[in-house]
Structures are given as structure tokens and as C-alpha cells.
Coordinates of C-alpha atoms in Angstrom, one line a residue:
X1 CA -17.2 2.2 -15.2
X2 CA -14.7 -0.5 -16.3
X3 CA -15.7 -3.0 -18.6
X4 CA -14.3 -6.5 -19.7
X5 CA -15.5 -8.5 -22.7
X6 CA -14.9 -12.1 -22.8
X7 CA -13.6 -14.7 -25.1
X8 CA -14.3 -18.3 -26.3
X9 CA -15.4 -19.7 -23.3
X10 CA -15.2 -16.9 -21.4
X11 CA -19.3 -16.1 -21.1
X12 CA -20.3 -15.3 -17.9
X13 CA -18.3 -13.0 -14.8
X14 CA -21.2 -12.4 -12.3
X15 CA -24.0 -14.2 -10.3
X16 CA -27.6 -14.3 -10.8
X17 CA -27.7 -10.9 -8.8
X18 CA -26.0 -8.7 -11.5
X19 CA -27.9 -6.2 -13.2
X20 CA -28.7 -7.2 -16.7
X21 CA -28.7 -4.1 -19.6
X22 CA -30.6 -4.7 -22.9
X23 CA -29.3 -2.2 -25.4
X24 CA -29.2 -1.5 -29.6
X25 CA -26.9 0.9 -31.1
X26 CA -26.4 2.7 -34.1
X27 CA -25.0 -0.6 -35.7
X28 CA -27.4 -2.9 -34.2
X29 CA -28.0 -4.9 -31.0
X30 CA -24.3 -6.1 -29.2
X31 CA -23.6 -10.1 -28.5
X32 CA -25.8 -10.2 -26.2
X33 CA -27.1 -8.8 -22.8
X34 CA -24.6 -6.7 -21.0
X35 CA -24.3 -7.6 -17.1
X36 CA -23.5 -5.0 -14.3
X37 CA -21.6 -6.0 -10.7
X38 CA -19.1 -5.0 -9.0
X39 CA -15.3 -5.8 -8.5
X40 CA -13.2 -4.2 -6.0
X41 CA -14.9 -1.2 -5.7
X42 CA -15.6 -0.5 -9.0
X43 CA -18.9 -0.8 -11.1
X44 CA -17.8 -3.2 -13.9
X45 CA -19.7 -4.1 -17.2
X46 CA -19.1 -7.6 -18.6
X47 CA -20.1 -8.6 -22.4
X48 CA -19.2 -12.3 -24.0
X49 CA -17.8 -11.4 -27.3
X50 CA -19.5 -14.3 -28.8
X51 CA -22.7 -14.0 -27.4
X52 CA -23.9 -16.2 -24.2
X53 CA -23.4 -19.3 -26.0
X54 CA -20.8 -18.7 -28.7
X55 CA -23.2 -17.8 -31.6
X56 CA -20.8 -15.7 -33.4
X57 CA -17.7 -16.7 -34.8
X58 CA -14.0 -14.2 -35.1
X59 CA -15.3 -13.2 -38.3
X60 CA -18.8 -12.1 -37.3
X61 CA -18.8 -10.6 -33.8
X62 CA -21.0 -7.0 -34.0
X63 CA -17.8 -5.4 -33.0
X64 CA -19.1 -1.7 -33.6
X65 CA -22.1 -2.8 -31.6
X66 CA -20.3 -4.0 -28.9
X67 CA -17.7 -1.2 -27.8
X68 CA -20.9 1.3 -28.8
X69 CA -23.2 -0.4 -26.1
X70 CA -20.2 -0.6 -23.7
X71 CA -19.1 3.1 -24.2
X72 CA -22.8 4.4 -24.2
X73 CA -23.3 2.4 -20.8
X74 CA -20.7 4.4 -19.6
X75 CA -18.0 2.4 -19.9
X76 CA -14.4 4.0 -20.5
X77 CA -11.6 1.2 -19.7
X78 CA -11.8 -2.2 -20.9
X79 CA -9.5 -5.5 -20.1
X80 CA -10.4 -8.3 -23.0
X81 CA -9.5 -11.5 -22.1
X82 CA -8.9 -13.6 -25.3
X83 CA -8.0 -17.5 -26.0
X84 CA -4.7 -17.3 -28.5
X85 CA -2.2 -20.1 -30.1
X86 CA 1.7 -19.4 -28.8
X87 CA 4.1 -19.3 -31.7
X88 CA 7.0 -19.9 -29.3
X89 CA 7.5 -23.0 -27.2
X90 CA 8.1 -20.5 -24.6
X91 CA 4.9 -19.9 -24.1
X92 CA 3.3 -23.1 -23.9
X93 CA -0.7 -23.5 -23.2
X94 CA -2.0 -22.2 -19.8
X95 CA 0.7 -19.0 -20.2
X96 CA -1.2 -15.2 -19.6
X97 CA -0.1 -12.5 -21.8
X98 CA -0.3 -9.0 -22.0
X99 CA 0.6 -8.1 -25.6
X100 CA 1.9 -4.6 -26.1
X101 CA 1.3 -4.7 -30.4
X102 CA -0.6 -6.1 -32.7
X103 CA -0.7 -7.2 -36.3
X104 CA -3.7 -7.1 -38.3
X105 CA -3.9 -10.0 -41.0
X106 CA -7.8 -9.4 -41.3
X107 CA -9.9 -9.0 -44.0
X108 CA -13.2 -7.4 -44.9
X109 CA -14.0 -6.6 -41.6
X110 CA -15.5 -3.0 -40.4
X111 CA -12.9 -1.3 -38.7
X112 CA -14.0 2.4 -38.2
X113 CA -16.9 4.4 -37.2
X114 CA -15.7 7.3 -39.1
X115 CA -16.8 6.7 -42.7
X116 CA -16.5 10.2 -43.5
X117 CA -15.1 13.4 -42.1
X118 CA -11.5 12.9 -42.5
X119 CA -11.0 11.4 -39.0
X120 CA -7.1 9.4 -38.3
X121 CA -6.9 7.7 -34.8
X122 CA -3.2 7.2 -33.6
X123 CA -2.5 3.6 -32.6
X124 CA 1.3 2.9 -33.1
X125 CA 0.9 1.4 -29.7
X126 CA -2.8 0.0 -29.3
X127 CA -3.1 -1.0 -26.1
X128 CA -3.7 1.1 -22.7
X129 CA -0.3 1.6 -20.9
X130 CA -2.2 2.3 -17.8
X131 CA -4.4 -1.3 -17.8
X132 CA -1.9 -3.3 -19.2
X133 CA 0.7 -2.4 -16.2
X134 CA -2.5 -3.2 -14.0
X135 CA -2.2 -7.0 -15.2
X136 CA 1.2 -7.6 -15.6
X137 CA 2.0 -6.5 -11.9
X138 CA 0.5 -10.0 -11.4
X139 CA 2.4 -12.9 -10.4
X140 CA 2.7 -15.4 -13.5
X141 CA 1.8 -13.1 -16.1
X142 CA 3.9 -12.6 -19.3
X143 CA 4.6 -8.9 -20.5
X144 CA 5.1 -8.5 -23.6
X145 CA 4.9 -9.8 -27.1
X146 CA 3.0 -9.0 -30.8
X147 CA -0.4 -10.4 -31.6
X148 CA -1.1 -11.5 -35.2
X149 CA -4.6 -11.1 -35.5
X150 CA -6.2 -13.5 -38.3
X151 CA -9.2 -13.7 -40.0
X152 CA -10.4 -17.0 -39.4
X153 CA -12.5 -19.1 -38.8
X154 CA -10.2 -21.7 -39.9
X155 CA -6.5 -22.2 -38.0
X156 CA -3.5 -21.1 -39.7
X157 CA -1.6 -23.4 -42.2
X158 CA 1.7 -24.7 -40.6
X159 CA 3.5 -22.5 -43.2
X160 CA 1.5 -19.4 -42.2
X161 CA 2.5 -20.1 -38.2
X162 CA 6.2 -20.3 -39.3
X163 CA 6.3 -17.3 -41.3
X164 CA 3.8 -15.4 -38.3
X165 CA 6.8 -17.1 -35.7
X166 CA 9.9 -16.3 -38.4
X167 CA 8.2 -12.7 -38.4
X168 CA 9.0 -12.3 -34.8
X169 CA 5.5 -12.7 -33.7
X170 CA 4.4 -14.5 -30.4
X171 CA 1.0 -15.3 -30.4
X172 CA -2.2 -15.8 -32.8
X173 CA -6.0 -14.5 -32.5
X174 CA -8.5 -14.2 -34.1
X175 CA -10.7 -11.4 -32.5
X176 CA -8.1 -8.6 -31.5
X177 CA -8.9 -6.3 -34.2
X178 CA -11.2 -4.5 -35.1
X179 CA -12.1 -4.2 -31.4
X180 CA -8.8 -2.8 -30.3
X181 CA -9.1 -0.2 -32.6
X182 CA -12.7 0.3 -32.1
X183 CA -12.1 1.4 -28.6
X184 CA -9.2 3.8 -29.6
X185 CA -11.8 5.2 -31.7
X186 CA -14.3 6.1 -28.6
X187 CA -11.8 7.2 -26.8
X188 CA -11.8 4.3 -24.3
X189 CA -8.7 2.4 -22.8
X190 CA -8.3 -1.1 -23.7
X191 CA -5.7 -3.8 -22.6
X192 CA -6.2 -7.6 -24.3
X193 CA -5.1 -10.2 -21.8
X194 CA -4.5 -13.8 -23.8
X195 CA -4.6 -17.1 -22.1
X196 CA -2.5 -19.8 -24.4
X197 CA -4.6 -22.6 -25.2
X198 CA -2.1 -24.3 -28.0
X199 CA 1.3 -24.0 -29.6
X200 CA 0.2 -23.3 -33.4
X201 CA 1.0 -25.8 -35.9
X202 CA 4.1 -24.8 -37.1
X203 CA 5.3 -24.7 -33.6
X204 CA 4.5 -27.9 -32.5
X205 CA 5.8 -30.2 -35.2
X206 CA 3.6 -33.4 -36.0
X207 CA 0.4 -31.7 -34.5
X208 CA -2.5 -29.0 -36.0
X209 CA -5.3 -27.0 -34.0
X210 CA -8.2 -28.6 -33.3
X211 CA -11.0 -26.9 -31.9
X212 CA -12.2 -29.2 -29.7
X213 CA -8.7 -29.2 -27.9
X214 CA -8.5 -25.3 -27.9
X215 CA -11.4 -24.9 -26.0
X216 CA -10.9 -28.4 -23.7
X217 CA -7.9 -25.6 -22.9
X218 CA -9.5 -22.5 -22.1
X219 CA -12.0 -24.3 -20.0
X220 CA -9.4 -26.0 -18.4
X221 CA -8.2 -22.7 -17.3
X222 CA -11.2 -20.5 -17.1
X223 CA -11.8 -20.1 -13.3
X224 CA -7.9 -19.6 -12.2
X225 CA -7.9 -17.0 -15.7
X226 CA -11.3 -15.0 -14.1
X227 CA -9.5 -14.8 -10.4
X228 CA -6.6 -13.7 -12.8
X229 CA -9.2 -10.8 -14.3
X230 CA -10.6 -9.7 -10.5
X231 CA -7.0 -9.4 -9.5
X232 CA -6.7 -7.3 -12.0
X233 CA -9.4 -5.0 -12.1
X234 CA -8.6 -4.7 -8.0
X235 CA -5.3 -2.9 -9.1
X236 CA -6.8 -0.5 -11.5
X237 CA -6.8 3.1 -10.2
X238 CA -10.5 4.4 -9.5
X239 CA -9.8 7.6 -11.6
X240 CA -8.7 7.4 -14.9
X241 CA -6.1 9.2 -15.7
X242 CA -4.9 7.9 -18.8
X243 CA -4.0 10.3 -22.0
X244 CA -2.8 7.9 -23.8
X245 CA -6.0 6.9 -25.2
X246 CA -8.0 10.1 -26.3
X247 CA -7.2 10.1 -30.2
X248 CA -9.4 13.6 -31.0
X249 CA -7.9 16.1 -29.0
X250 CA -8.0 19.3 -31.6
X251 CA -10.0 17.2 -34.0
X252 CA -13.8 18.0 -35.3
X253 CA -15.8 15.1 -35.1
X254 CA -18.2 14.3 -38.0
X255 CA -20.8 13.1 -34.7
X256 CA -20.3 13.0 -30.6
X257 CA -19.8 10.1 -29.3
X258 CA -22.2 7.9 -26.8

């Protein structure tokens, strides 16, 4: 089963018809119900990372609860569309992007399943080669670029997106980690695909983020960015057959996962 998870604005992928899952985990109950349906011959499970109507903000998301529902569903590939700022005029709002790193600038926030038992997950690259070369075969879509991932929920100063920008980075988030990591973690592919909704305000000189405008953005965008996600999911392989992404080979888990 593939699964995508979506962003701000992002909260709904099938019809009345798909099946709806209620679940709890280990770390509680997810954002909200998980729906079922299919895309291009494959079974897909779709979860709004904010819950059906944006209840949850970057910094409180049940992120363990989340990729635990998905991966106990069955789930074992994910694409997670996110809204992010551009810190490059290059990429001005309505760009797609597939980054290939990230950068945490986090805080506080539950990052591991693995409080004990002396488990180490690589992730020196953290997304799926295998899904990401699935979306940027697309027409129109950017490949390539580092994600700084910030707490929130406020915007970044204008001094923060120049030295994020002076750093070499290309976009700002604020919800691509812990989750990216999360997934490495149960051993289940992940590829974030980013629709630019602003140029960050030490880009765009004269201007700041507003909230209201980011999302007048995204929704904007939002059907032409979900064709964008079916395309996708059409090119992804029906076996997996990616390595890249099982972090415990040789390695004693402390528990098995879902």
C-alpha cells in the first residue's frame, strides 16, 4: 500500500466512496481518519497531516501517531506533499520540488521511536531515491534542493531567511522533520514533494509571510498540485524494490514493528 499525507490545505484526496480507517497507536490516535482508494492500480492510504480541518499546528502534529497508523495499515511508501517558502527567486510561488536533503532547525520535538536499545537509523540522504525519481520524471517539477525545516509556528525573521538562503538552502518548512525521519525509522520509503507558496522574507525585500497569503497560495494551486500527486503515484513501480530505506538490517530491535 502506498500512502501520501497531506499538507496545509491539502485535506482531502478521495470521494465519498473511499474506505474510511479509525485507528490508535502506541502514541495515541493519528490526525485524523485515514481514507483508502485507489490510484493507478495501487491501494493508496491518504492522512491530512493537520487533521481534516487544520487543528494541529507544525509544532504539534502526532507525528509518531501518524507514520505508526500508516505503517500498521500496511503502508510502506509514502509521497508527502508539503506547502514551503522559496529562499531563491528562482523558485517563485506555484514551483514543485523534490528536495533531496534536509536541515533540521527543530526543537523539542519527538523524533525517535527508539528510546532505548541502542538503535541508529542512517539518513545522510533522507528521502527515497526510488519515489522521488517517480515525481521528478514529471513535467514542471524541480529536482533538487535542501529543506530547512523550522520549528514554527511563527515565520522566519528576515535575518533568519538570509542566513537559511546565505547557507545554501532553498526552501523553508515547517513539518519535514520528525516525519521524514519517522519513516526511516519503520522502514518505510518516503519522498516530500513541496509546492512554493511565497518567497521568504529575506528573499523578497519590502515584504514578510503572512498566513493568510500562504494559504490564498496553496489553494490556489491545490487541484493542478493533487493531478501533480496521481501522476505520480501512476509512475511508482507496483513492487517495491527499494533498499535504500530498510535502516535495521543486522540490527536487534528493542520491539517489532507494526
Amino acid at each position: 500500500m502506498l500512502g501520501v499525507i497531506g499538507g496545509s490545505g491539502f485535506y482531502s484526496f478521495f470521494g465519498d466512496d473511499a474506505r474510511r480507517v479509525s485507528s490508535d497507536t502506541p502514541y495515541g490516535s493519528p490526525s485524523a481518519e485515514i481514507t483508502v482508494g485507489a490510484v493507478g492500480g495501487h491501494e493508496v492510504a491518504f492522512l491530512p497531516r493537520h487533521g481534516a480541518a487544520h487543528e494541529y499546528s507544525a509544532h504539534t502534529v502526532p507525528y509518531r501517531a501518524n507514520m505508526w497508523a500508516l505503517r500498521a495499515l500496511g503502508v510502506r511508501r509514502i509521497l508527502a506533499p508539503c506547502a514551503v517558502g522559496s529562499l531563491t527567486p528562482e523558485l517563485p510561488p506555484g514551483s514543485v520540488v523534490v528536495p533531496d536533503q534536509l536541515v533540521d532547525r527543530t526543537r523539542g520535538r519527538v523524533d525517535t521511536y527508539f528510546d532505548d536499545g541502542g538503535v541508529h537509523v542512517e539518513f545522510a540522504d533522507p528521502y527515497c531515491p526510488a519515489l522521488r525519481a517517480a515525481v521528478t520524471g514529471l513535467p514542471d517539477v524541480v529536482d533538487g534542493g535542501t529543506m530547512v525545516v523550522i520549528q514554527g509556528p511563527r515565520f522566519s525573521t528576515r535575518a533568519e531567511s538570509q542566513w537559511f538562503a546565505a547557507a545554501g538552502f532553498r526552501l523553508v518548512n515547517m513539518t519535514g522533520y520528525p516525519e521524514s525521519v519517522l519513516a526511516r525509522e519503520l522502514e518505510m520509503c518516503y519522498a516530500a514533494v513541496a509546492l512554493v507558496t511565497d518567497l521568504d522574507a529575506g528573499v523578497d525585500v519590502g515584504a514578510g509571510v503572512k498566513a493568510v497569503d500562504v494559504f490564498a497560495e496553496f489553494q490556489k494551486n491545490i487541484e493542478p498540485f493533487k493531478n501533480l500527486v496521481h501522476q505520480a503515484i501512476e509512475q511508482i513501480d507496483a513492487e517495491r524494490t527499494c533498499t535504500h530505506c530498510l535502516s535495521h538490517a543486522g540490527v536487534q530491535l528493542p520491539f517489532e514493528l507494526p
